[in-house]
């Protein structure tokens, strides 16, 4: 297991070819490093001393060459080190992640996501980098040291011995200080982990933070942790730097000894000057490798501490084997026997007591009981998501705890109480279970599964009642303008049929685009321009500042009127909105956006007693922005006068003409024969705006559109687009019901012999719940073993067996009719005085 | 169904709505500021005969004021039996403004009906901004429930021994 490996293991298993190459380069580079010293000596003694210019050139040339080669080799060493280090880092990350994913669920109840992120992203870095350096750095520097030292002994043994006197002191004092630094480092790792955990938790719970306005609490807690970390980091760095300073100090004492003794010897002629210069250079050269050795030592110590901490944290064995050994995964029929099952999370509590169950393949069992009675726990034990304490759970006669994860995945499908939907598309989420099985099979001979086809996916989303939702997502997509002209053309055809066939009956629900008529559910800007801008300065957030557009408004005498409208809007809406917190949902019915309210509140007092054209340019721009957004059908607080309506309509015609003459292409004007790429497919079919956001009306419109899509054979194409809908992190862009339906659909696609549903329909409305129940009773009848934790008693009649649980025990079990006839717990729950308490 | 009246010169939907909201029994006598905010949150909608406003057993996050038309209250178990009918000036769903509950009845448009719809979340936001109106609204609500039961007792329970077991919600 990865967590048992020492740092040394990663060195051993790193790319050995690279490591040997590295050693080879190091050996050469050491020679090229000592070489200049010898040249130095010869330059002084032979070339300068004897006054030979040709020797001077020769030695200098050799010196230069040696320095350049050393530089090049050093670079090569660095590259190799980086490669080794980064590769090891990637290896540790992958293998550790692999291990983490298989840890028992209990582990994740304690560990937070943030902590794991910080472990995998930051804490392993030190270990990886160390491995890159582990061979090269110590070896390189020790050898360099030895080479220089040998050279120094060769020059003058006594001086050499003297200059090495200090090192034993250094070797003794540094580890003592490093131990303290390690203590601090350990504390730092822990504190960093806590902080990461905290951040992760806060961000996942951001809904709760916002709804309670808990920013202060969160910030205070975070602040406390950060301060704690601050202290630890300062201590840690002080120790690290103290080591460096001390080392420097010792090192700098070296030349002192040399000057005194060497100088004395030189004055008395017992030591030539060239040798003294070379000796001093050699001593200086000792400094770098020694410093690097020390740095390596520190990196090694830090890496050792974080690595140990890291591995200790994840040092838990997976509870179950992952892959079957030398056999294909079992294919089961789905019989389940539970015998004397106990589960205790520790501390003497039993969450499950003496559970006995027997299900034949295809039998359906409903688990009922008050919340907290252990239903989910039982489901988890059967699904191998929770390791039971004693007793046995057998599937097809095989003990569940002896089965591998693969066996379970092949044979069981589980829909959890609050299923997890991954960030990605609907399609990716639908195929998740199947894809996992296929990936599991890859590399083995039994690859026989295939990814579900579009038809199969459409079938399951229909079965769970998600079809219309997905269709709606499809209808809300925008087609990219450079693709799929054929689809666009078909949609325009549907648009025409929609107008012909439903135009009249839906006239009350939809406001159709019409060159001659004012659109009450569209903005003044849309009504004026009647098209999609293709030029930046005509986009709706910039239009009110476009000089061209302002000139146009002036020329049709609309500018003053619109400023007046803007002023009325500002006054009326600020009057009401200033009492509200700036939340977007509260500003839906206003032309002022939530983040703009302060701006307009400050503006309103200036509006009193001034005509609009007397205001500053900035104020006028703000008013015009508001006026251009105004949609009388949505912003009902202000009415649109007949006069203004007529003028805008007249201006529209002039604007279209003007643009066509002066700036052709600046707008794509709405034409009933053109696809509008800036709008959704739905808007393109409607070719207008719904007059309401009430679900009933939208439903009626949808029905008509679906009808046409079927006739034009486009339904599947649109659903396919809808499957690409991005569901957001944790499926946040789906409703709770949609998430549950998606999870059920996922299991349906996988079609395993055993299905476990844990309140899988709790978030669904009545109709959807009935639909799913119906599905369970038909699709899975006598074919799939079903264990369903059921939260509503009116859907349990269809089950072969019903088990009533209380405080971790099954109190009674039998068919619905038997249990009712017995007038026991179930009868009491349904008919008794305690009915409704479930 | 759709928003009914298109804005016309001189008339402003918001002003009409404000007039209506001011006279809804549980809102009568509230200061103008909160009334304006509540009105701002109201939306008009038109329902056609057979349209369902509220489904039994489903969460409905709205209260309804009927501007015109008739709606009928039924139970899903016997959809033909109309329990009650509501018409112009009736206000339904005041309790849903205060708590999320599954609806116990189905509400269906009998004729074409125009309603003013007030969503709970927005009502709650208004309460947060004007906490003092909560007491007043609650009192009005409690009174109307008591009045209702008083009527039940005098009209039915006295003459019908079986009905007696069914009365008593105001004892809560
Ligand atoms: N791992 C655990 N450690 C301690 N208590 C747990 C654990 N899992 C569940 N519980 C407790 O066990 C009880 C049963 O939980 P559960 O099976 O989820 O109930 P149900 O699904 O019937 O509502 C609950 O009181 C819950 O708090
Ligand atoms: Mg549960």
PDB file of N, CA, C and O and ligand atoms in Angstrom, chain A residues 106 109 343-346 349-352 368-380 386 417 758-759 789 805 808, ligand 1:
ATOM      1  N   UNK A 106     -16.360   5.750   5.759  1.00  0.00           N
ATOM      2  CA  UNK A 106     -16.211   6.311   7.104  1.00  0.00           C
ATOM      3  C   UNK A 106     -15.093   7.341   7.171  1.00  0.00           C
ATOM      4  O   UNK A 106     -15.197   8.344   7.873  1.00  0.00           O
ATOM      5  N   UNK A 109     -16.187  10.768   6.211  1.00  0.00           N
ATOM      6  CA  UNK A 109     -17.038  11.488   7.156  1.00  0.00           C
ATOM      7  C   UNK A 109     -16.192  12.399   8.020  1.00  0.00           C
ATOM      8  O   UNK A 109     -16.653  13.430   8.485  1.00  0.00           O
ATOM      9  N   UNK A 343     -24.864  -4.025  13.163  1.00  0.00           N
ATOM     10  CA  UNK A 343     -23.902  -2.984  12.793  1.00  0.00           C
ATOM     11  C   UNK A 343     -23.750  -1.998  13.932  1.00  0.00           C
ATOM     12  O   UNK A 343     -24.726  -1.503  14.494  1.00  0.00           O
ATOM     13  N   UNK A 344     -22.510  -1.756  14.293  1.00  0.00           N
ATOM     14  CA  UNK A 344     -22.235  -0.793  15.342  1.00  0.00           C
ATOM     15  C   UNK A 344     -21.120   0.134  14.878  1.00  0.00           C
ATOM     16  O   UNK A 344     -20.083  -0.320  14.412  1.00  0.00           O
ATOM     17  N   UNK A 345     -21.348   1.421  14.976  1.00  0.00           N
ATOM     18  CA  UNK A 345     -20.289   2.352  14.577  1.00  0.00           C
ATOM     19  C   UNK A 345     -19.245   2.518  15.670  1.00  0.00           C
ATOM     20  O   UNK A 345     -18.351   3.344  15.543  1.00  0.00           O
ATOM     21  N   UNK A 346     -19.350   1.732  16.721  1.00  0.00           N
ATOM     22  CA  UNK A 346     -18.423   1.858  17.847  1.00  0.00           C
ATOM     23  C   UNK A 346     -19.110   2.571  18.996  1.00  0.00           C
ATOM     24  O   UNK A 346     -20.200   3.117  18.843  1.00  0.00           O
ATOM     25  N   UNK A 349     -22.951   1.457  20.625  1.00  0.00           N
ATOM     26  CA  UNK A 349     -24.285   1.657  20.038  1.00  0.00           C
ATOM     27  C   UNK A 349     -24.482   0.635  18.923  1.00  0.00           C
ATOM     28  O   UNK A 349     -23.548   0.354  18.168  1.00  0.00           O
ATOM     29  N   UNK A 350     -25.684   0.103  18.828  1.00  0.00           N
ATOM     30  CA  UNK A 350     -25.992  -0.756  17.694  1.00  0.00           C
ATOM     31  C   UNK A 350     -27.019  -0.078  16.831  1.00  0.00           C
ATOM     32  O   UNK A 350     -28.126   0.208  17.266  1.00  0.00           O
ATOM     33  N   UNK A 351     -26.651   0.212  15.592  1.00  0.00           N
ATOM     34  CA  UNK A 351     -27.618   0.851  14.692  1.00  0.00           C
ATOM     35  C   UNK A 351     -28.481  -0.186  13.999  1.00  0.00           C
ATOM     36  O   UNK A 351     -29.576   0.100  13.572  1.00  0.00           O
ATOM     37  N   UNK A 352     -27.941  -1.400  13.870  1.00  0.00           N
ATOM     38  CA  UNK A 352     -28.738  -2.507  13.331  1.00  0.00           C
ATOM     39  C   UNK A 352     -28.627  -3.673  14.296  1.00  0.00           C
ATOM     40  O   UNK A 352     -27.540  -3.973  14.781  1.00  0.00           O
ATOM     41  N   UNK A 368     -39.907   0.304   5.686  1.00  0.00           N
ATOM     42  CA  UNK A 368     -40.550   1.489   6.237  1.00  0.00           C
ATOM     43  C   UNK A 368     -40.173   1.624   7.705  1.00  0.00           C
ATOM     44  O   UNK A 368     -39.701   0.686   8.333  1.00  0.00           O
ATOM     45  N   UNK A 369     -40.385   2.804   8.223  1.00  0.00           N
ATOM     46  CA  UNK A 369     -40.057   3.049   9.625  1.00  0.00           C
ATOM     47  C   UNK A 369     -39.737   4.518   9.802  1.00  0.00           C
ATOM     48  O   UNK A 369     -39.468   5.227   8.828  1.00  0.00           O
ATOM     49  N   UNK A 370     -39.778   4.939  11.052  1.00  0.00           N
ATOM     50  CA  UNK A 370     -39.550   6.355  11.330  1.00  0.00           C
ATOM     51  C   UNK A 370     -38.138   6.744  10.925  1.00  0.00           C
ATOM     52  O   UNK A 370     -37.259   5.892  10.796  1.00  0.00           O
ATOM     53  N   UNK A 371     -37.943   8.001  10.747  1.00  0.00           N
ATOM     54  CA  UNK A 371     -36.614   8.474  10.367  1.00  0.00           C
ATOM     55  C   UNK A 371     -35.644   8.208  11.507  1.00  0.00           C
ATOM     56  O   UNK A 371     -35.965   8.406  12.676  1.00  0.00           O
ATOM     57  N   UNK A 372     -34.474   7.702  11.176  1.00  0.00           N
ATOM     58  CA  UNK A 372     -33.493   7.343  12.202  1.00  0.00           C
ATOM     59  C   UNK A 372     -33.604   5.911  12.656  1.00  0.00           C
ATOM     60  O   UNK A 372     -32.891   5.480  13.553  1.00  0.00           O
ATOM     61  N   UNK A 373     -34.505   5.139  12.023  1.00  0.00           N
ATOM     62  CA  UNK A 373     -34.702   3.771  12.491  1.00  0.00           C
ATOM     63  C   UNK A 373     -33.684   2.805  11.883  1.00  0.00           C
ATOM     64  O   UNK A 373     -33.690   1.629  12.192  1.00  0.00           O
ATOM     65  N   UNK A 374     -32.814   3.288  11.012  1.00  0.00           N
ATOM     66  CA  UNK A 374     -31.757   2.426  10.495  1.00  0.00           C
ATOM     67  C   UNK A 374     -31.984   1.906   9.089  1.00  0.00           C
ATOM     68  O   UNK A 374     -31.263   1.027   8.634  1.00  0.00           O
ATOM     69  N   UNK A 375     -32.963   2.456   8.395  1.00  0.00           N
ATOM     70  CA  UNK A 375     -33.262   1.968   7.046  1.00  0.00           C
ATOM     71  C   UNK A 375     -32.086   2.198   6.101  1.00  0.00           C
ATOM     72  O   UNK A 375     -31.654   1.289   5.401  1.00  0.00           O
ATOM     73  N   UNK A 376     -31.584   3.440   6.103  1.00  0.00           N
ATOM     74  CA  UNK A 376     -30.457   3.737   5.202  1.00  0.00           C
ATOM     75  C   UNK A 376     -29.243   2.911   5.575  1.00  0.00           C
ATOM     76  O   UNK A 376     -28.526   2.415   4.701  1.00  0.00           O
ATOM     77  N   UNK A 377     -29.020   2.740   6.861  1.00  0.00           N
ATOM     78  CA  UNK A 377     -27.870   1.965   7.307  1.00  0.00           C
ATOM     79  C   UNK A 377     -27.955   0.536   6.773  1.00  0.00           C
ATOM     80  O   UNK A 377     -26.975  -0.013   6.271  1.00  0.00           O
ATOM     81  N   UNK A 378     -29.133  -0.051   6.843  1.00  0.00           N
ATOM     82  CA  UNK A 378     -29.310  -1.409   6.331  1.00  0.00           C
ATOM     83  C   UNK A 378     -29.028  -1.445   4.831  1.00  0.00           C
ATOM     84  O   UNK A 378     -28.316  -2.331   4.342  1.00  0.00           O
ATOM     85  N   UNK A 379     -29.576  -0.454   4.116  1.00  0.00           N
ATOM     86  CA  UNK A 379     -29.352  -0.404   2.666  1.00  0.00           C
ATOM     87  C   UNK A 379     -27.857  -0.313   2.374  1.00  0.00           C
ATOM     88  O   UNK A 379     -27.351  -0.990   1.479  1.00  0.00           O
ATOM     89  N   UNK A 380     -27.152   0.516   3.130  1.00  0.00           N
ATOM     90  CA  UNK A 380     -25.713   0.698   2.903  1.00  0.00           C
ATOM     91  C   UNK A 380     -24.944  -0.593   3.154  1.00  0.00           C
ATOM     92  O   UNK A 380     -24.004  -0.931   2.446  1.00  0.00           O
ATOM     93  N   UNK A 386     -21.091   0.069   3.622  1.00  0.00           N
ATOM     94  CA  UNK A 386     -20.858   0.131   5.056  1.00  0.00           C
ATOM     95  C   UNK A 386     -20.468  -1.277   5.481  1.00  0.00           C
ATOM     96  O   UNK A 386     -21.137  -2.238   5.125  1.00  0.00           O
ATOM     97  N   UNK A 417     -30.196   8.710  -1.092  1.00  0.00           N
ATOM     98  CA  UNK A 417     -31.195   9.652  -0.600  1.00  0.00           C
ATOM     99  C   UNK A 417     -30.994  11.023  -1.261  1.00  0.00           C
ATOM    100  O   UNK A 417     -31.934  11.648  -1.703  1.00  0.00           O
ATOM    101  N   UNK A 758     -32.911   4.349  -1.926  1.00  0.00           N
ATOM    102  CA  UNK A 758     -33.037   4.928  -0.584  1.00  0.00           C
ATOM    103  C   UNK A 758     -33.824   6.231  -0.679  1.00  0.00           C
ATOM    104  O   UNK A 758     -33.277   7.275  -1.000  1.00  0.00           O
ATOM    105  N   UNK A 759     -35.103   6.139  -0.392  1.00  0.00           N
ATOM    106  CA  UNK A 759     -35.982   7.301  -0.525  1.00  0.00           C
ATOM    107  C   UNK A 759     -35.714   8.013  -1.839  1.00  0.00           C
ATOM    108  O   UNK A 759     -35.573   9.235  -1.904  1.00  0.00           O
ATOM    109  N   UNK A 789     -36.189   1.824   0.349  1.00  0.00           N
ATOM    110  CA  UNK A 789     -36.540   2.529   1.574  1.00  0.00           C
ATOM    111  C   UNK A 789     -37.628   3.513   1.165  1.00  0.00           C
ATOM    112  O   UNK A 789     -37.447   4.301   0.245  1.00  0.00           O
ATOM    113  N   UNK A 805     -39.295  -1.154  10.284  1.00  0.00           N
ATOM    114  CA  UNK A 805     -38.115  -1.043  11.153  1.00  0.00           C
ATOM    115  C   UNK A 805     -38.348  -0.051  12.269  1.00  0.00           C
ATOM    116  O   UNK A 805     -39.056   0.937  12.119  1.00  0.00           O
ATOM    117  N   UNK A 808     -33.429   0.157  14.701  1.00  0.00           N
ATOM    118  CA  UNK A 808     -32.429  -0.784  14.230  1.00  0.00           C
ATOM    119  C   UNK A 808     -32.885  -2.222  14.129  1.00  0.00           C
ATOM    120  O   UNK A 808     -32.099  -3.102  13.817  1.00  0.00           O
TER     121      UNK A 808
HETATM  122  N1  LIG C   1     -21.636   6.002  10.854  1.00  0.00           N
HETATM  123  C1  LIG C   1     -22.486   6.346  11.799  1.00  0.00           C
HETATM  124  N2  LIG C   1     -22.035   6.576  13.040  1.00  0.00           N
HETATM  125  C2  LIG C   1     -22.865   6.896  14.036  1.00  0.00           C
HETATM  126  N3  LIG C   1     -24.192   7.004  13.887  1.00  0.00           N
HETATM  127  C3  LIG C   1     -24.713   6.814  12.670  1.00  0.00           C
HETATM  128  C4  LIG C   1     -23.894   6.475  11.562  1.00  0.00           C
HETATM  129  N4  LIG C   1     -24.697   6.334  10.499  1.00  0.00           N
HETATM  130  C5  LIG C   1     -25.946   6.576  10.916  1.00  0.00           C
HETATM  131  N5  LIG C   1     -25.981   6.862  12.219  1.00  0.00           N
HETATM  132  C6  LIG C   1     -27.167   7.090  13.039  1.00  0.00           C
HETATM  133  O1  LIG C   1     -27.935   5.939  12.886  1.00  0.00           O
HETATM  134  C7  LIG C   1     -29.308   6.209  12.923  1.00  0.00           C
HETATM  135  C8  LIG C   1     -29.984   5.551  11.756  1.00  0.00           C
HETATM  136  O2  LIG C   1     -29.687   6.237  10.608  1.00  0.00           O
HETATM  137  P1  LIG C   1     -30.328   5.881   9.204  1.00  0.00           P
HETATM  138  O3  LIG C   1     -30.035   4.483   8.855  1.00  0.00           O
HETATM  139  O4  LIG C   1     -29.839   6.928   8.247  1.00  0.00           O
HETATM  140  O5  LIG C   1     -31.887   6.074   9.454  1.00  0.00           O
HETATM  141  P2  LIG C   1     -33.098   6.157   8.432  1.00  0.00           P
HETATM  142  O6  LIG C   1     -32.563   5.981   7.071  1.00  0.00           O
HETATM  143  O7  LIG C   1     -34.016   5.090   8.868  1.00  0.00           O
HETATM  144  O8  LIG C   1     -33.693   7.497   8.624  1.00  0.00           O
HETATM  145  C9  LIG C   1     -29.421   7.708  12.959  1.00  0.00           C
HETATM  146  O9  LIG C   1     -29.765   8.053  14.276  1.00  0.00           O
HETATM  147  C10 LIG C   1     -28.048   8.205  12.615  1.00  0.00           C
HETATM  148  O10 LIG C   1     -27.773   9.384  13.305  1.00  0.00           O
END
